[in-house]
Amino acid sequence: MSGRSNVIFWLESRGLQATDELVDRIFAAAKASNRMLTHEKVQSIIGGDVKIKPSAHKPEPERRHGF
């Protein structure tokens, strides 16, 4: 899975349209950074008038083996 597909998943799981231009901007910022982008940084890339919703994706609880 490429980094671009991760950006697309992240956007779509928050109800945002993953346009090529937006994916390119977020992906370029991620590649230029030496750490994970913060919510605030992604918000600034997307634009102040669009509010990012929490992810609709609910991760499954970690399964533990043994007792």
PDB file of N, CA, C and O in Angstrom:
ATOM      1  N   MET A   1       0.843  -1.173   0.000  1.00  0.00           N
ATOM      2  CA  MET A   1       0.000   0.000   0.000  1.00  0.00           C
ATOM      3  C   MET A   1       0.895   1.245   0.000  1.00  0.00           C
ATOM      4  O   MET A   1       1.858   1.323   0.733  1.00  0.00           O
ATOM      5  N   SER A   2       0.557   2.168  -0.838  1.00  0.00           N
ATOM      6  CA  SER A   2       1.382   3.375  -0.943  1.00  0.00           C
ATOM      7  C   SER A   2       0.924   4.435   0.050  1.00  0.00           C
ATOM      8  O   SER A   2      -0.165   4.376   0.610  1.00  0.00           O
ATOM      9  N   GLY A   3       1.759   5.421   0.237  1.00  0.00           N
ATOM     10  CA  GLY A   3       1.411   6.533   1.100  1.00  0.00           C
ATOM     11  C   GLY A   3       0.213   7.309   0.587  1.00  0.00           C
ATOM     12  O   GLY A   3      -0.602   7.797   1.366  1.00  0.00           O
ATOM     13  N   ARG A   4       0.094   7.411  -0.729  1.00  0.00           N
ATOM     14  CA  ARG A   4      -1.060   8.112  -1.313  1.00  0.00           C
ATOM     15  C   ARG A   4      -2.365   7.417  -0.937  1.00  0.00           C
ATOM     16  O   ARG A   4      -3.342   8.071  -0.628  1.00  0.00           O
ATOM     17  N   SER A   5      -2.357   6.092  -0.964  1.00  0.00           N
ATOM     18  CA  SER A   5      -3.592   5.378  -0.609  1.00  0.00           C
ATOM     19  C   SER A   5      -3.932   5.582   0.865  1.00  0.00           C
ATOM     20  O   SER A   5      -5.104   5.603   1.233  1.00  0.00           O
ATOM     21  N   ASN A   6      -2.917   5.744   1.709  1.00  0.00           N
ATOM     22  CA  ASN A   6      -3.167   6.044   3.120  1.00  0.00           C
ATOM     23  C   ASN A   6      -3.830   7.413   3.268  1.00  0.00           C
ATOM     24  O   ASN A   6      -4.743   7.579   4.080  1.00  0.00           O
ATOM     25  N   VAL A   7      -3.374   8.386   2.500  1.00  0.00           N
ATOM     26  CA  VAL A   7      -3.964   9.725   2.540  1.00  0.00           C
ATOM     27  C   VAL A   7      -5.413   9.656   2.061  1.00  0.00           C
ATOM     28  O   VAL A   7      -6.313  10.235   2.688  1.00  0.00           O
ATOM     29  N   ILE A   8      -5.650   8.938   0.987  1.00  0.00           N
ATOM     30  CA  ILE A   8      -7.009   8.790   0.453  1.00  0.00           C
ATOM     31  C   ILE A   8      -7.921   8.155   1.498  1.00  0.00           C
ATOM     32  O   ILE A   8      -9.024   8.633   1.753  1.00  0.00           O
ATOM     33  N   PHE A   9      -7.457   7.074   2.135  1.00  0.00           N
ATOM     34  CA  PHE A   9      -8.252   6.410   3.162  1.00  0.00           C
ATOM     35  C   PHE A   9      -8.542   7.375   4.315  1.00  0.00           C
ATOM     36  O   PHE A   9      -9.668   7.459   4.803  1.00  0.00           O
ATOM     37  N   TRP A  10      -7.526   8.108   4.752  1.00  0.00           N
ATOM     38  CA  TRP A  10      -7.682   9.032   5.870  1.00  0.00           C
ATOM     39  C   TRP A  10      -8.750  10.078   5.555  1.00  0.00           C
ATOM     40  O   TRP A  10      -9.612  10.367   6.382  1.00  0.00           O
ATOM     41  N   LEU A  11      -8.674  10.652   4.363  1.00  0.00           N
ATOM     42  CA  LEU A  11      -9.651  11.673   3.971  1.00  0.00           C
ATOM     43  C   LEU A  11     -11.060  11.087   3.876  1.00  0.00           C
ATOM     44  O   LEU A  11     -12.009  11.640   4.443  1.00  0.00           O
ATOM     45  N   GLU A  12     -11.196   9.974   3.160  1.00  0.00           N
ATOM     46  CA  GLU A  12     -12.520   9.396   2.942  1.00  0.00           C
ATOM     47  C   GLU A  12     -13.141   8.889   4.240  1.00  0.00           C
ATOM     48  O   GLU A  12     -14.355   8.955   4.404  1.00  0.00           O
ATOM     49  N   SER A  13     -12.328   8.399   5.179  1.00  0.00           N
ATOM     50  CA  SER A  13     -12.873   7.917   6.449  1.00  0.00           C
ATOM     51  C   SER A  13     -13.397   9.070   7.303  1.00  0.00           C
ATOM     52  O   SER A  13     -14.116   8.847   8.273  1.00  0.00           O
ATOM     53  N   ARG A  14     -13.050  10.287   6.930  1.00  0.00           N
ATOM     54  CA  ARG A  14     -13.548  11.476   7.621  1.00  0.00           C
ATOM     55  C   ARG A  14     -14.575  12.227   6.786  1.00  0.00           C
ATOM     56  O   ARG A  14     -14.918  13.375   7.068  1.00  0.00           O
ATOM     57  N   GLY A  15     -15.061  11.591   5.740  1.00  0.00           N
ATOM     58  CA  GLY A  15     -16.118  12.179   4.927  1.00  0.00           C
ATOM     59  C   GLY A  15     -15.662  13.274   3.994  1.00  0.00           C
ATOM     60  O   GLY A  15     -16.472  14.074   3.539  1.00  0.00           O
ATOM     61  N   LEU A  16     -14.362  13.327   3.701  1.00  0.00           N
ATOM     62  CA  LEU A  16     -13.828  14.357   2.807  1.00  0.00           C
ATOM     63  C   LEU A  16     -13.534  13.769   1.437  1.00  0.00           C
ATOM     64  O   LEU A  16     -13.129  12.610   1.315  1.00  0.00           O
ATOM     65  N   GLN A  17     -13.717  14.571   0.407  1.00  0.00           N
ATOM     66  CA  GLN A  17     -13.435  14.130  -0.953  1.00  0.00           C
ATOM     67  C   GLN A  17     -11.926  14.128  -1.188  1.00  0.00           C
ATOM     68  O   GLN A  17     -11.252  15.135  -0.953  1.00  0.00           O
ATOM     69  N   ALA A  18     -11.416  13.004  -1.647  1.00  0.00           N
ATOM     70  CA  ALA A  18      -9.973  12.853  -1.875  1.00  0.00           C
ATOM     71  C   ALA A  18      -9.639  13.235  -3.313  1.00  0.00           C
ATOM     72  O   ALA A  18      -9.380  12.384  -4.151  1.00  0.00           O
ATOM     73  N   THR A  19      -9.617  14.534  -3.583  1.00  0.00           N
ATOM     74  CA  THR A  19      -9.249  14.987  -4.919  1.00  0.00           C
ATOM     75  C   THR A  19      -7.748  14.791  -5.128  1.00  0.00           C
ATOM     76  O   THR A  19      -6.981  14.746  -4.158  1.00  0.00           O
ATOM     77  N   ASP A  20      -7.336  14.668  -6.367  1.00  0.00           N
ATOM     78  CA  ASP A  20      -5.915  14.492  -6.671  1.00  0.00           C
ATOM     79  C   ASP A  20      -5.084  15.644  -6.121  1.00  0.00           C
ATOM     80  O   ASP A  20      -4.012  15.432  -5.553  1.00  0.00           O
ATOM     81  N   GLU A  21      -5.596  16.868  -6.250  1.00  0.00           N
ATOM     82  CA  GLU A  21      -4.857  18.050  -5.794  1.00  0.00           C
ATOM     83  C   GLU A  21      -4.667  18.024  -4.278  1.00  0.00           C
ATOM     84  O   GLU A  21      -3.573  18.276  -3.775  1.00  0.00           O
ATOM     85  N   LEU A  22      -5.724  17.688  -3.542  1.00  0.00           N
ATOM     86  CA  LEU A  22      -5.638  17.649  -2.081  1.00  0.00           C
ATOM     87  C   LEU A  22      -4.744  16.506  -1.617  1.00  0.00           C
ATOM     88  O   LEU A  22      -3.904  16.687  -0.735  1.00  0.00           O
ATOM     89  N   VAL A  23      -4.888  15.338  -2.217  1.00  0.00           N
ATOM     90  CA  VAL A  23      -4.043  14.196  -1.863  1.00  0.00           C
ATOM     91  C   VAL A  23      -2.578  14.532  -2.129  1.00  0.00           C
ATOM     92  O   VAL A  23      -1.710  14.250  -1.300  1.00  0.00           O
ATOM     93  N   ASP A  24      -2.295  15.158  -3.260  1.00  0.00           N
ATOM     94  CA  ASP A  24      -0.920  15.543  -3.592  1.00  0.00           C
ATOM     95  C   ASP A  24      -0.338  16.504  -2.563  1.00  0.00           C
ATOM     96  O   ASP A  24       0.815  16.364  -2.147  1.00  0.00           O
ATOM     97  N   ARG A  25      -1.134  17.497  -2.119  1.00  0.00           N
ATOM     98  CA  ARG A  25      -0.643  18.474  -1.138  1.00  0.00           C
ATOM     99  C   ARG A  25      -0.359  17.824   0.211  1.00  0.00           C
ATOM    100  O   ARG A  25       0.681  18.084   0.823  1.00  0.00           O
ATOM    101  N   ILE A  26      -1.275  16.975   0.671  1.00  0.00           N
ATOM    102  CA  ILE A  26      -1.067  16.310   1.967  1.00  0.00           C
ATOM    103  C   ILE A  26       0.099  15.339   1.881  1.00  0.00           C
ATOM    104  O   ILE A  26       0.946  15.279   2.778  1.00  0.00           O
ATOM    105  N   PHE A  27       0.180  14.580   0.801  1.00  0.00           N
ATOM    106  CA  PHE A  27       1.257  13.604   0.634  1.00  0.00           C
ATOM    107  C   PHE A  27       2.616  14.306   0.565  1.00  0.00           C
ATOM    108  O   PHE A  27       3.586  13.858   1.180  1.00  0.00           O
ATOM    109  N   ALA A  28       2.695  15.424  -0.147  1.00  0.00           N
ATOM    110  CA  ALA A  28       3.951  16.168  -0.234  1.00  0.00           C
ATOM    111  C   ALA A  28       4.369  16.691   1.137  1.00  0.00           C
ATOM    112  O   ALA A  28       5.553  16.636   1.500  1.00  0.00           O
ATOM    113  N   ALA A  29       3.408  17.174   1.912  1.00  0.00           N
ATOM    114  CA  ALA A  29       3.724  17.667   3.257  1.00  0.00           C
ATOM    115  C   ALA A  29       4.198  16.520   4.147  1.00  0.00           C
ATOM    116  O   ALA A  29       5.137  16.677   4.933  1.00  0.00           O
ATOM    117  N   ALA A  30       3.584  15.368   4.018  1.00  0.00           N
ATOM    118  CA  ALA A  30       3.977  14.207   4.817  1.00  0.00           C
ATOM    119  C   ALA A  30       5.389  13.746   4.453  1.00  0.00           C
ATOM    120  O   ALA A  30       6.191  13.414   5.333  1.00  0.00           O
ATOM    121  N   LYS A  31       5.702  13.745   3.172  1.00  0.00           N
ATOM    122  CA  LYS A  31       7.038  13.332   2.739  1.00  0.00           C
ATOM    123  C   LYS A  31       8.111  14.316   3.193  1.00  0.00           C
ATOM    124  O   LYS A  31       9.238  13.924   3.488  1.00  0.00           O
ATOM    125  N   ALA A  32       7.749  15.587   3.278  1.00  0.00           N
ATOM    126  CA  ALA A  32       8.709  16.611   3.678  1.00  0.00           C
ATOM    127  C   ALA A  32       8.915  16.656   5.193  1.00  0.00           C
ATOM    128  O   ALA A  32       9.871  17.264   5.663  1.00  0.00           O
ATOM    129  N   SER A  33       8.031  16.011   5.934  1.00  0.00           N
ATOM    130  CA  SER A  33       8.102  16.042   7.388  1.00  0.00           C
ATOM    131  C   SER A  33       8.861  14.821   7.907  1.00  0.00           C
ATOM    132  O   SER A  33       8.844  13.763   7.288  1.00  0.00           O
ATOM    133  N   ASN A  34       9.502  14.982   9.054  1.00  0.00           N
ATOM    134  CA  ASN A  34      10.200  13.845   9.648  1.00  0.00           C
ATOM    135  C   ASN A  34       9.362  13.188  10.737  1.00  0.00           C
ATOM    136  O   ASN A  34       9.862  12.368  11.497  1.00  0.00           O
ATOM    137  N   ARG A  35       8.082  13.575  10.833  1.00  0.00           N
ATOM    138  CA  ARG A  35       7.170  12.949  11.790  1.00  0.00           C
ATOM    139  C   ARG A  35       5.756  12.988  11.233  1.00  0.00           C
ATOM    140  O   ARG A  35       5.503  13.642  10.212  1.00  0.00           O
ATOM    141  N   MET A  36       4.852  12.316  11.907  1.00  0.00           N
ATOM    142  CA  MET A  36       3.468  12.248  11.459  1.00  0.00           C
ATOM    143  C   MET A  36       2.842  13.642  11.503  1.00  0.00           C
ATOM    144  O   MET A  36       3.101  14.413  12.436  1.00  0.00           O
ATOM    145  N   LEU A  37       2.035  13.960  10.506  1.00  0.00           N
ATOM    146  CA  LEU A  37       1.376  15.263  10.472  1.00  0.00           C
ATOM    147  C   LEU A  37       0.328  15.344  11.576  1.00  0.00           C
ATOM    148  O   LEU A  37      -0.406  14.387  11.821  1.00  0.00           O
ATOM    149  N   THR A  38       0.257  16.490  12.218  1.00  0.00           N
ATOM    150  CA  THR A  38      -0.750  16.705  13.243  1.00  0.00           C
ATOM    151  C   THR A  38      -2.096  17.012  12.588  1.00  0.00           C
ATOM    152  O   THR A  38      -2.174  17.389  11.412  1.00  0.00           O
ATOM    153  N   HIS A  39      -3.139  16.872  13.384  1.00  0.00           N
ATOM    154  CA  HIS A  39      -4.489  17.219  12.933  1.00  0.00           C
ATOM    155  C   HIS A  39      -4.514  18.677  12.469  1.00  0.00           C
ATOM    156  O   HIS A  39      -5.086  18.998  11.435  1.00  0.00           O
ATOM    157  N   GLU A  40      -3.848  19.541  13.236  1.00  0.00           N
ATOM    158  CA  GLU A  40      -3.824  20.971  12.905  1.00  0.00           C
ATOM    159  C   GLU A  40      -3.114  21.245  11.583  1.00  0.00           C
ATOM    160  O   GLU A  40      -3.537  22.093  10.808  1.00  0.00           O
ATOM    161  N   LYS A  41      -2.022  20.519  11.322  1.00  0.00           N
ATOM    162  CA  LYS A  41      -1.289  20.704  10.070  1.00  0.00           C
ATOM    163  C   LYS A  41      -2.141  20.269   8.885  1.00  0.00           C
ATOM    164  O   LYS A  41      -2.210  20.969   7.865  1.00  0.00           O
ATOM    165  N   VAL A  42      -2.796  19.125   9.011  1.00  0.00           N
ATOM    166  CA  VAL A  42      -3.667  18.656   7.922  1.00  0.00           C
ATOM    167  C   VAL A  42      -4.818  19.641   7.731  1.00  0.00           C
ATOM    168  O   VAL A  42      -5.178  19.956   6.592  1.00  0.00           O
ATOM    169  N   GLN A  43      -5.365  20.150   8.838  1.00  0.00           N
ATOM    170  CA  GLN A  43      -6.446  21.134   8.736  1.00  0.00           C
ATOM    171  C   GLN A  43      -5.976  22.367   7.974  1.00  0.00           C
ATOM    172  O   GLN A  43      -6.692  22.901   7.139  1.00  0.00           O
ATOM    173  N   SER A  44      -4.738  22.809   8.228  1.00  0.00           N
ATOM    174  CA  SER A  44      -4.230  23.987   7.523  1.00  0.00           C
ATOM    175  C   SER A  44      -4.011  23.705   6.039  1.00  0.00           C
ATOM    176  O   SER A  44      -4.180  24.593   5.214  1.00  0.00           O
ATOM    177  N   ILE A  45      -3.643  22.482   5.694  1.00  0.00           N
ATOM    178  CA  ILE A  45      -3.467  22.118   4.284  1.00  0.00           C
ATOM    179  C   ILE A  45      -4.818  22.071   3.577  1.00  0.00           C
ATOM    180  O   ILE A  45      -4.966  22.559   2.457  1.00  0.00           O
ATOM    181  N   ILE A  46      -5.812  21.501   4.241  1.00  0.00           N
ATOM    182  CA  ILE A  46      -7.144  21.372   3.641  1.00  0.00           C
ATOM    183  C   ILE A  46      -7.791  22.738   3.485  1.00  0.00           C
ATOM    184  O   ILE A  46      -8.430  23.029   2.489  1.00  0.00           O
ATOM    185  N   GLY A  47      -7.630  23.578   4.490  1.00  0.00           N
ATOM    186  CA  GLY A  47      -8.245  24.904   4.472  1.00  0.00           C
ATOM    187  C   GLY A  47      -9.106  25.091   5.697  1.00  0.00           C
ATOM    188  O   GLY A  47      -9.753  24.149   6.165  1.00  0.00           O
ATOM    189  N   GLY A  48      -9.121  26.284   6.195  1.00  0.00           N
ATOM    190  CA  GLY A  48      -9.806  26.582   7.439  1.00  0.00           C
ATOM    191  C   GLY A  48     -11.313  26.441   7.389  1.00  0.00           C
ATOM    192  O   GLY A  48     -11.951  26.241   8.409  1.00  0.00           O
ATOM    193  N   ASP A  49     -11.925  26.567   6.208  1.00  0.00           N
ATOM    194  CA  ASP A  49     -13.380  26.526   6.132  1.00  0.00           C
ATOM    195  C   ASP A  49     -13.932  25.101   6.151  1.00  0.00           C
ATOM    196  O   ASP A  49     -15.120  24.911   6.338  1.00  0.00           O
ATOM    197  N   VAL A  50     -13.087  24.086   5.981  1.00  0.00           N
ATOM    198  CA  VAL A  50     -13.508  22.689   6.020  1.00  0.00           C
ATOM    199  C   VAL A  50     -13.078  22.106   7.359  1.00  0.00           C
ATOM    200  O   VAL A  50     -11.910  22.144   7.713  1.00  0.00           O
ATOM    201  N   LYS A  51     -14.048  21.598   8.111  1.00  0.00           N
ATOM    202  CA  LYS A  51     -13.744  21.013   9.406  1.00  0.00           C
ATOM    203  C   LYS A  51     -13.597  19.499   9.258  1.00  0.00           C
ATOM    204  O   LYS A  51     -14.432  18.842   8.655  1.00  0.00           O
ATOM    205  N   ILE A  52     -12.530  18.972   9.825  1.00  0.00           N
ATOM    206  CA  ILE A  52     -12.258  17.544   9.750  1.00  0.00           C
ATOM    207  C   ILE A  52     -13.051  16.840  10.843  1.00  0.00           C
ATOM    208  O   ILE A  52     -12.958  17.186  12.016  1.00  0.00           O
ATOM    209  N   LYS A  53     -13.839  15.849  10.428  1.00  0.00           N
ATOM    210  CA  LYS A  53     -14.600  15.047  11.375  1.00  0.00           C
ATOM    211  C   LYS A  53     -13.722  13.922  11.904  1.00  0.00           C
ATOM    212  O   LYS A  53     -12.772  13.512  11.246  1.00  0.00           O
ATOM    213  N   PRO A  54     -14.072  13.380  13.067  1.00  0.00           N
ATOM    214  CA  PRO A  54     -13.347  12.191  13.528  1.00  0.00           C
ATOM    215  C   PRO A  54     -13.562  11.052  12.539  1.00  0.00           C
ATOM    216  O   PRO A  54     -14.547  11.020  11.808  1.00  0.00           O
ATOM    217  N   SER A  55     -12.667  10.115  12.545  1.00  0.00           N
ATOM    218  CA  SER A  55     -12.757   8.983  11.642  1.00  0.00           C
ATOM    219  C   SER A  55     -14.029   8.194  11.880  1.00  0.00           C
ATOM    220  O   SER A  55     -14.415   7.934  13.017  1.00  0.00           O
ATOM    221  N   ALA A  56     -14.689   7.779  10.799  1.00  0.00           N
ATOM    222  CA  ALA A  56     -15.862   6.911  10.900  1.00  0.00           C
ATOM    223  C   ALA A  56     -15.435   5.458  11.060  1.00  0.00           C
ATOM    224  O   ALA A  56     -16.230   4.603  11.410  1.00  0.00           O
ATOM    225  N   HIS A  57     -14.163   5.205  10.791  1.00  0.00           N
ATOM    226  CA  HIS A  57     -13.616   3.848  10.891  1.00  0.00           C
ATOM    227  C   HIS A  57     -13.410   3.502  12.356  1.00  0.00           C
ATOM    228  O   HIS A  57     -12.769   4.235  13.091  1.00  0.00           O
ATOM    229  N   LYS A  58     -13.975   2.381  12.791  1.00  0.00           N
ATOM    230  CA  LYS A  58     -13.809   1.932  14.173  1.00  0.00           C
ATOM    231  C   LYS A  58     -12.847   0.751  14.182  1.00  0.00           C
ATOM    232  O   LYS A  58     -13.182  -0.317  13.676  1.00  0.00           O
ATOM    233  N   PRO A  59     -11.646   0.948  14.700  1.00  0.00           N
ATOM    234  CA  PRO A  59     -10.694  -0.158  14.722  1.00  0.00           C
ATOM    235  C   PRO A  59     -11.185  -1.264  15.638  1.00  0.00           C
ATOM    236  O   PRO A  59     -11.838  -1.011  16.647  1.00  0.00           O
ATOM    237  N   GLU A  60     -10.897  -2.499  15.245  1.00  0.00           N
ATOM    238  CA  GLU A  60     -11.273  -3.630  16.077  1.00  0.00           C
ATOM    239  C   GLU A  60     -10.363  -3.669  17.291  1.00  0.00           C
ATOM    240  O   GLU A  60      -9.190  -3.318  17.209  1.00  0.00           O
ATOM    241  N   PRO A  61     -10.915  -4.119  18.426  1.00  0.00           N
ATOM    242  CA  PRO A  61     -10.059  -4.214  19.607  1.00  0.00           C
ATOM    243  C   PRO A  61      -8.931  -5.215  19.381  1.00  0.00           C
ATOM    244  O   PRO A  61      -9.084  -6.176  18.630  1.00  0.00           O
ATOM    245  N   GLU A  62      -7.827  -4.944  20.034  1.00  0.00           N
ATOM    246  CA  GLU A  62      -6.678  -5.837  19.903  1.00  0.00           C
ATOM    247  C   GLU A  62      -7.047  -7.195  20.483  1.00  0.00           C
ATOM    248  O   GLU A  62      -7.614  -7.292  21.562  1.00  0.00           O
ATOM    249  N   ARG A  63      -6.732  -8.256  19.742  1.00  0.00           N
ATOM    250  CA  ARG A  63      -7.006  -9.599  20.228  1.00  0.00           C
ATOM    251  C   ARG A  63      -5.766 -10.121  20.903  1.00  0.00           C
ATOM    252  O   ARG A  63      -4.671 -10.039  20.385  1.00  0.00           O
ATOM    253  N   ARG A  64      -5.970 -10.652  22.064  1.00  0.00           N
ATOM    254  CA  ARG A  64      -4.851 -11.188  22.824  1.00  0.00           C
ATOM    255  C   ARG A  64      -4.916 -12.702  22.829  1.00  0.00           C
ATOM    256  O   ARG A  64      -5.992 -13.283  22.876  1.00  0.00           O
ATOM    257  N   HIS A  65      -3.772 -13.308  22.779  1.00  0.00           N
ATOM    258  CA  HIS A  65      -3.686 -14.767  22.797  1.00  0.00           C
ATOM    259  C   HIS A  65      -3.284 -15.214  24.186  1.00  0.00           C
ATOM    260  O   HIS A  65      -2.472 -14.575  24.845  1.00  0.00           O
ATOM    261  N   GLY A  66      -3.829 -16.308  24.627  1.00  0.00           N
ATOM    262  CA  GLY A  66      -3.474 -16.819  25.953  1.00  0.00           C
ATOM    263  C   GLY A  66      -4.338 -16.203  27.023  1.00  0.00           C
ATOM    264  O   GLY A  66      -5.420 -15.698  26.771  1.00  0.00           O
ATOM    265  N   PHE A  67      -3.858 -16.242  28.202  1.00  0.00           N
ATOM    266  CA  PHE A  67      -4.637 -15.763  29.353  1.00  0.00           C
ATOM    267  C   PHE A  67      -4.261 -14.391  29.719  1.00  0.00           C
ATOM    268  O   PHE A  67      -3.436 -13.838  30.061  1.00  0.00           O
TER     269      PHE A  67
END
